[in-house]
Short mmCIF file of C-alpha atoms in Angstrom, two decimals:
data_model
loop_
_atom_site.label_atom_id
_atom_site.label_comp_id
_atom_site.label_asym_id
_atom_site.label_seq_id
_atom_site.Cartn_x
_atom_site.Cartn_y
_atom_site.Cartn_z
CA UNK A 1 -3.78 11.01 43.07
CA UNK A 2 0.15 11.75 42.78
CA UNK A 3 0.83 8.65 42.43
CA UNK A 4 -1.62 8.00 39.70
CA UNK A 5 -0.41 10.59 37.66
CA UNK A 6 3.23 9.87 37.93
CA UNK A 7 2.46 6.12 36.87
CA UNK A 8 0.03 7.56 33.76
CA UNK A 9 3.24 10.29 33.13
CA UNK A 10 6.10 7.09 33.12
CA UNK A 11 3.72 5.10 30.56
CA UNK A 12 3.33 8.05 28.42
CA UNK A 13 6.52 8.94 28.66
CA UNK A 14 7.55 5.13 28.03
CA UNK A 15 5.21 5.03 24.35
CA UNK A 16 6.92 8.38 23.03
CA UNK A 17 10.46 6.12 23.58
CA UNK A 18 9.24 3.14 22.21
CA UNK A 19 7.20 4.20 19.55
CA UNK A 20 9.20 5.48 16.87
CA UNK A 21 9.03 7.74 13.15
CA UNK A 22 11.86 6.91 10.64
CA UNK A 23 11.28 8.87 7.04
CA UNK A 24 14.03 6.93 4.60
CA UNK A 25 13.98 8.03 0.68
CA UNK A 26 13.26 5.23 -1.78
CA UNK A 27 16.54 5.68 -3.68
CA UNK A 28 19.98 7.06 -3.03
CA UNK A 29 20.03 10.50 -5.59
CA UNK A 30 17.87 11.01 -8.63
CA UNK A 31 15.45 8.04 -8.29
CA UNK A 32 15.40 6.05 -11.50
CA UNK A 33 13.63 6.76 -14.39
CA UNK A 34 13.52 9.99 -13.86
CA UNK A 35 15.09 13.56 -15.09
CA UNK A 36 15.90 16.07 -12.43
CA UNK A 37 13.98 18.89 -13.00
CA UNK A 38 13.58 20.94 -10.30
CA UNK A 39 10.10 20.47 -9.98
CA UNK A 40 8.35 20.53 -6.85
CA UNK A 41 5.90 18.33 -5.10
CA UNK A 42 2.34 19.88 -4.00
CA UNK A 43 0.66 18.84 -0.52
CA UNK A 44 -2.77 20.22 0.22
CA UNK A 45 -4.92 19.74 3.36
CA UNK A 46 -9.01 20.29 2.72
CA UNK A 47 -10.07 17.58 5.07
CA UNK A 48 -7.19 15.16 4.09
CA UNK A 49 -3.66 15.70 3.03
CA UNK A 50 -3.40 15.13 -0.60
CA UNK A 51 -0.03 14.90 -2.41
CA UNK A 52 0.66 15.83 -5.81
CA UNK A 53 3.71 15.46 -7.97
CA UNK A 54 5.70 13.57 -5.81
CA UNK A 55 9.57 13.77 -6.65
CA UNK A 56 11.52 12.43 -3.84
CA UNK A 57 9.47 8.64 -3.20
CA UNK A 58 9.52 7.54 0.51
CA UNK A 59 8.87 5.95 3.34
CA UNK A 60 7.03 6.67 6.34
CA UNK A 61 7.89 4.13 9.10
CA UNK A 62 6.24 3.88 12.33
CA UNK A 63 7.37 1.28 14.97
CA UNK A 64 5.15 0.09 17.77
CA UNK A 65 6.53 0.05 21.44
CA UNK A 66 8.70 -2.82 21.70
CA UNK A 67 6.79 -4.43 24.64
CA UNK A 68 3.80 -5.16 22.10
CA UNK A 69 5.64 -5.95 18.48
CA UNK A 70 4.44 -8.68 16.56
CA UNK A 71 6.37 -8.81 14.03
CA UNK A 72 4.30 -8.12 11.52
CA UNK A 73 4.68 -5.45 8.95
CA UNK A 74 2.43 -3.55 6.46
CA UNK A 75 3.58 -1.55 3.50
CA UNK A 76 0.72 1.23 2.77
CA UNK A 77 -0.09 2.53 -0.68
CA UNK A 78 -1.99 5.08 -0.31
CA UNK A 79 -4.89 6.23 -3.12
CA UNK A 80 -6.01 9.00 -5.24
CA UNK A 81 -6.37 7.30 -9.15
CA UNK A 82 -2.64 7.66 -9.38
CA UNK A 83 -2.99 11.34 -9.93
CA UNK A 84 -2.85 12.11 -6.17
CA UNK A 85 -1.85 10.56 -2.54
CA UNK A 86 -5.05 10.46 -0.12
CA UNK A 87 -1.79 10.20 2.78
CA UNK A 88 -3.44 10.66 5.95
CA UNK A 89 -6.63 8.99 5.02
CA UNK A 90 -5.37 5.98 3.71
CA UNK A 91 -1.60 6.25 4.63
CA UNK A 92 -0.74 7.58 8.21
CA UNK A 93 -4.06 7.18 10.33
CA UNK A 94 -3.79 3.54 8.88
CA UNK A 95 -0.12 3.23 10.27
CA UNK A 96 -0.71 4.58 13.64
CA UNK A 97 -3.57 1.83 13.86
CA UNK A 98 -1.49 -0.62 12.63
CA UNK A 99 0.98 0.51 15.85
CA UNK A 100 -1.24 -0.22 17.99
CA UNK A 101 -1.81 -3.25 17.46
CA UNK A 102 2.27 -3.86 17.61
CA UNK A 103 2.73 -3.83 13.74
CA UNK A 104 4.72 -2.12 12.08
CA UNK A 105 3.14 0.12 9.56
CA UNK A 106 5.37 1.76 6.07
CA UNK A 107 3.73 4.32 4.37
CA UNK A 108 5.24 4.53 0.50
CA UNK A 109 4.87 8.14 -0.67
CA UNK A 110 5.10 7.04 -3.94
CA UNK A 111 5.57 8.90 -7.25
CA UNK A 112 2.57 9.44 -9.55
CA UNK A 113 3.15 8.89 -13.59
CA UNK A 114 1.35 12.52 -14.50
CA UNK A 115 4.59 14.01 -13.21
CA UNK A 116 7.13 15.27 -16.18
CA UNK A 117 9.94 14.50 -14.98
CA UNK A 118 9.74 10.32 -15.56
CA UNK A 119 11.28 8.93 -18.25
CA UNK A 120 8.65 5.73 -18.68
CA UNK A 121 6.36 6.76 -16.21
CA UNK A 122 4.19 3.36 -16.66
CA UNK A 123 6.77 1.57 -14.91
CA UNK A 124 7.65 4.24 -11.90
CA UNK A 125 4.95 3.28 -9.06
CA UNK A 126 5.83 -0.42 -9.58
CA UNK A 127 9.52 0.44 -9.08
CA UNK A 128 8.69 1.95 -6.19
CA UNK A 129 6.54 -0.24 -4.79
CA UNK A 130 9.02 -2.92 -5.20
CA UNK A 131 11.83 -0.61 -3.87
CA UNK A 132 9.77 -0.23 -0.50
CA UNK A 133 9.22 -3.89 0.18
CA UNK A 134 12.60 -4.81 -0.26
CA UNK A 135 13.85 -1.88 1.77
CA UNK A 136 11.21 -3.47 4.87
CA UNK A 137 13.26 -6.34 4.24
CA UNK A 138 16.38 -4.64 4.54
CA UNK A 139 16.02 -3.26 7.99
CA UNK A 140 13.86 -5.79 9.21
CA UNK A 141 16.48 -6.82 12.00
CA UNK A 142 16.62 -3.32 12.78
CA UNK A 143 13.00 -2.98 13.11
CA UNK A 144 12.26 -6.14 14.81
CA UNK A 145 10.09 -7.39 11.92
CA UNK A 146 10.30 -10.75 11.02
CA UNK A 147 10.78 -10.79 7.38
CA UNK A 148 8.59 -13.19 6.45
CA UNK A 149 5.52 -11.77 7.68
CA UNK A 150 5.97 -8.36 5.33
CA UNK A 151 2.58 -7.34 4.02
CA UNK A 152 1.03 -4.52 1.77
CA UNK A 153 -2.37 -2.58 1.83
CA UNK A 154 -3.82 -0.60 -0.90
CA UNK A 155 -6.56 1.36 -1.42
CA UNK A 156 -8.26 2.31 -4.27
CA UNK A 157 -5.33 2.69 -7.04
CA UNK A 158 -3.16 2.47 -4.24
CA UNK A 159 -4.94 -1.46 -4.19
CA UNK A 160 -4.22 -1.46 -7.95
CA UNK A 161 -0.16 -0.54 -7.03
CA UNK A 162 -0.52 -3.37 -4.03
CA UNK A 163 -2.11 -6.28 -6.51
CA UNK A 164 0.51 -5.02 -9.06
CA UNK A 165 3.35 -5.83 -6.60
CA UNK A 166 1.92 -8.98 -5.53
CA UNK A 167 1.70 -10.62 -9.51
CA UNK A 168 4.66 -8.70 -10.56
CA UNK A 169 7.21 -8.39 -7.78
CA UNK A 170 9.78 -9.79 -9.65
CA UNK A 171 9.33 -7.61 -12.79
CA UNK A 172 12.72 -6.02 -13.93
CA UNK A 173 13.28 -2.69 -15.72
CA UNK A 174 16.69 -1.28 -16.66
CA UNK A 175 18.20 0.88 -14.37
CA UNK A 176 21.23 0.87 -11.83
CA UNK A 177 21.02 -1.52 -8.87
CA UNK A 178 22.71 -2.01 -5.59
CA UNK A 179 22.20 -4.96 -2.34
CA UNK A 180 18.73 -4.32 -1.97
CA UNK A 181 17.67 -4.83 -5.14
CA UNK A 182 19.27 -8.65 -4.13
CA UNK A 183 16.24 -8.93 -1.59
CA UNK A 184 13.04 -10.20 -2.71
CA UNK A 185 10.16 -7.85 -3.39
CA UNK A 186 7.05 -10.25 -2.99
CA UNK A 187 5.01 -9.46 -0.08
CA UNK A 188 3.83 -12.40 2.43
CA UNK A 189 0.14 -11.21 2.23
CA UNK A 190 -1.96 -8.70 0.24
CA UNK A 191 -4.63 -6.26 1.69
CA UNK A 192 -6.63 -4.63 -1.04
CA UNK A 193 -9.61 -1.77 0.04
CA UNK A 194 -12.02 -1.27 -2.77
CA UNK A 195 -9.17 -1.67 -5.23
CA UNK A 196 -8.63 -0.95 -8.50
CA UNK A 197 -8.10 -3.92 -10.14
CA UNK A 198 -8.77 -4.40 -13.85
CA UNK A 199 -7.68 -1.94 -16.36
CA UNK A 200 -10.25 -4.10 -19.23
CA UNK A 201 -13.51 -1.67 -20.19
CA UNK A 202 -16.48 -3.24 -18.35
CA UNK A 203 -14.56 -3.25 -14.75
CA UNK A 204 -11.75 -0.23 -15.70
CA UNK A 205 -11.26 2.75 -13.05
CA UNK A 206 -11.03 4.99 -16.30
CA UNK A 207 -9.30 7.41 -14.43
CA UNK A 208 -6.64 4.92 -12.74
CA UNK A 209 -5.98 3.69 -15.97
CA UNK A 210 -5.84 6.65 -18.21
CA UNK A 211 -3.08 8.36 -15.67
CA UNK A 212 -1.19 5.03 -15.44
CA UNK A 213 -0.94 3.61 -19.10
CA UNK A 214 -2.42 6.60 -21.22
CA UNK A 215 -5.69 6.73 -23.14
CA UNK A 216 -4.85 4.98 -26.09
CA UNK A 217 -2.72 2.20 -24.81
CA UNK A 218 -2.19 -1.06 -26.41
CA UNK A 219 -4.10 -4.28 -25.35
CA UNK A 220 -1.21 -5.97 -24.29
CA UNK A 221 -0.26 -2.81 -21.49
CA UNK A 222 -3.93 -2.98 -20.82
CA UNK A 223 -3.48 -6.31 -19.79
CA UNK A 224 -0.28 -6.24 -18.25
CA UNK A 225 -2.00 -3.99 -15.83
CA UNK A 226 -5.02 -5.77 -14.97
CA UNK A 227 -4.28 -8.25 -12.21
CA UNK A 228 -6.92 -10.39 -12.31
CA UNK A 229 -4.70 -12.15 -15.42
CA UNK A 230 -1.35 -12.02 -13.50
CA UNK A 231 -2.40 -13.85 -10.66
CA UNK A 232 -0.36 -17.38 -9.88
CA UNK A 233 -0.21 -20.09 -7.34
CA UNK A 234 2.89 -17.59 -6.31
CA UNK A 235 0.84 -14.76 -5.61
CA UNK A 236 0.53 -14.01 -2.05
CA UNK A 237 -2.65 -14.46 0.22
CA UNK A 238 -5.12 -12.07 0.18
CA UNK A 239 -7.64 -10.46 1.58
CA UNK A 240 -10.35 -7.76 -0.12
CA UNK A 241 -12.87 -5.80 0.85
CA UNK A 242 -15.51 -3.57 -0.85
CA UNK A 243 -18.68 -1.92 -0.94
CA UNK A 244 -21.57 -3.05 -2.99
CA UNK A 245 -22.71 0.71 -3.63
CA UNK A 246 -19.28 1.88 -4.67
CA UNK A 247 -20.15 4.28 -7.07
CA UNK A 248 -15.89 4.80 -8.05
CA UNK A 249 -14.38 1.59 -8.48
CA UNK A 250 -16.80 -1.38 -9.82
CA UNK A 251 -17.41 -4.27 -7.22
CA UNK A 252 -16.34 -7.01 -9.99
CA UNK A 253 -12.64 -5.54 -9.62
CA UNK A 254 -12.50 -7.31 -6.44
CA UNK A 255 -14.68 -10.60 -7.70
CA UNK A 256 -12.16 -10.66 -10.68
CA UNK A 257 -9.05 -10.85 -8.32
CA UNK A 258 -10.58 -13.03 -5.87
CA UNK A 259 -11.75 -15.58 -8.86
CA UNK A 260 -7.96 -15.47 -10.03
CA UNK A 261 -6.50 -16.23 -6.74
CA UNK A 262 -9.26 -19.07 -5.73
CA UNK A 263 -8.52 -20.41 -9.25
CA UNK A 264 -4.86 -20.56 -8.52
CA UNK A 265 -5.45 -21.94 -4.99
CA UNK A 266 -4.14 -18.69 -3.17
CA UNK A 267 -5.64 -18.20 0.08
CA UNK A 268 -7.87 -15.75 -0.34
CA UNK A 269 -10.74 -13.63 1.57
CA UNK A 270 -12.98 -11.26 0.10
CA UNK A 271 -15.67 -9.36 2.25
CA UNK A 272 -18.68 -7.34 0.58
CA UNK A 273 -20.73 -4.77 2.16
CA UNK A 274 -23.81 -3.60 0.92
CA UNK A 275 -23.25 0.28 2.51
CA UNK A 276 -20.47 2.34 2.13
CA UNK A 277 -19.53 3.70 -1.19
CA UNK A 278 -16.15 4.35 -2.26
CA UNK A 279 -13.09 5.81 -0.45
CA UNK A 280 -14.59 4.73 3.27
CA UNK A 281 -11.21 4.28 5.38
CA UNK A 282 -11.51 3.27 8.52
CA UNK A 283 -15.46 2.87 7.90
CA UNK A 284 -16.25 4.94 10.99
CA UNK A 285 -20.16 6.37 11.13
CA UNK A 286 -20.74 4.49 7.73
CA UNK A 287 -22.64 1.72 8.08
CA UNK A 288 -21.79 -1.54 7.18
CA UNK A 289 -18.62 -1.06 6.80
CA UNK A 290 -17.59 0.27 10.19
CA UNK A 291 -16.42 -3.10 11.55
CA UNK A 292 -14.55 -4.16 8.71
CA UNK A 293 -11.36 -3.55 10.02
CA UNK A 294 -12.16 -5.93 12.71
CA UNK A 295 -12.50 -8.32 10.62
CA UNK A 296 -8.78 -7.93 8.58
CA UNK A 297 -7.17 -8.30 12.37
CA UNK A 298 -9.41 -11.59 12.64
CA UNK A 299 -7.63 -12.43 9.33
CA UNK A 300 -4.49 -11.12 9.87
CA UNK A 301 -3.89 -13.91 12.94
CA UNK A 302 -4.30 -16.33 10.31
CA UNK A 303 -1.22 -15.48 7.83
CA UNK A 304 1.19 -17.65 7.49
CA UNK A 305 -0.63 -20.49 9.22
#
């Protein structure tokens, strides 16, 4: 029995090496496009972490034990209609899975455009999003990933931010850069969870759109920001998934983007349910929906083949 528990005490003991927690800021200073003014961020637990007002964007990186990397990497954007973070919900408890299936998972605590201090805050969760891919990229040799196989997930808005950076990664704003900014921001592959996808009226996340371009914005912003008509043979391949009784974010936001990618020729996957509303995470006790996630690892063997 000794024995037994010394070997399960060395393995422990072995993970808690391995496995590993780096939290890197976004940006050196005052992040751009934006005015330091002392405001503060709000985090509030009731059920789920949410995050308000961010100020200082980040990352969240957790590393698998060596002995099972793939080299695979997934940059997280969490949701919450771009008004809040949902962070455990659809941030951490996503990267710890992620870990344990030896990829790496990067959680981008990523600033919201309600917040005062931005200067064009339209732009600012696109910057970041950018700044978070490229900065996977950046350490990759450091964090064993291979950097071709550098992925993002979003849910919700956060799958609005992830489709954003996967038809506009190469959008330009202008600000100070440094060597990072010299590293591509396109991701290898696109995960998208009930996303928000189309900012035009009959599919539009009212909400998602309101907080990100404003209530009366023009029809070219509106546009900009729907990605169903920035999709190109460029964009990387996807894969989508959504419920058919999400009563949140219309099911067509997810039809729109996976027309727009089959009509480019992107490799693309979309799975419907018919159970399990909007906001489901990991699916658990809900249906349908609860084996979806085996499903993306299915689907995840395939990228890049």
């Amino acid at each position: 029995m000794k024995k037994i528990l010394l070997v399960l005490s060395l393995i422990m003991t072995s993970i808690l090496v391995n496995a590993q927690e780096i939290i890197l800021p976004l940006w050196e200073g005052t992040p751009p496009l934006q005015k330091d003014m002392g405001l503060e961020e709000k985090a509030v637990e009731e059920g789920i972490i949410r995050i308000e007002n961010v100020q200082i964007p980040q990352i969240e990186v957790f590393l698998p034990s060596k002995q099972i990397r793939t080299g695979q990497a997934v940059v997280i954007f969490p949701g919450g209609g771009y008004h809040i973070l949902a962070y455990d919900w659809e941030g951490r408890d996503f990267a710890k899975w992620l870990n344990t299936l030896g990829i790496v998972g990067i959680v981008v605590k990523y600033r919201l455009p309600d917040s005062k201090s931005l200067t064009d805050a339209k732009e600012v969760p696109l910057l970041d999003a950018q700044r978070a891919v490229r900065l996977a990229r950046h350490h990759a040799e450091e964090w064993k990933i291979d950097p071709s196989k550098i992925g993002v997930m979003g849910f919700s808005a956060g799958g609005h931010l992830a489709s954003t950076v996967s038809t506009q990664y190469a959008h330009e704003v202008d600000r100070p850069k440094d060597a990072i900014d010299a590293l591509s921001a396109r991701p290898d592959f696109s995960i998208l969870v009930y996303p928000v996808i189309s900012f035009r009226d009959a599919s539009a996340h009212s909400g998602s759109r309101k907080n990100l371009i404003g209530e009366n914005a023009s029809q070219e912003l509106i546009d900009r920001f729907s990605g169903e008509l920035n999709v190109t043979p460029e964009t990387p391949q996807t894969f989508l998934v959504h419920a058919q009784d999400d009563g949140g974010v219309p099911i067509e936001n997810s039809f729109l983007y996976y027309k727009a990618l089959n009509a480019n020729k992107v490799p693309a996957s979309l799975h419907i349910y018919p159970k399990g509303g909007h906001g489901f995470g990991f699916g658990l006790g809900k249906g349908p929906v609860d084996g979806w996630r085996d499903v993306l690892l299915d689907w995840m063997k395939t990228v890049g083949q």
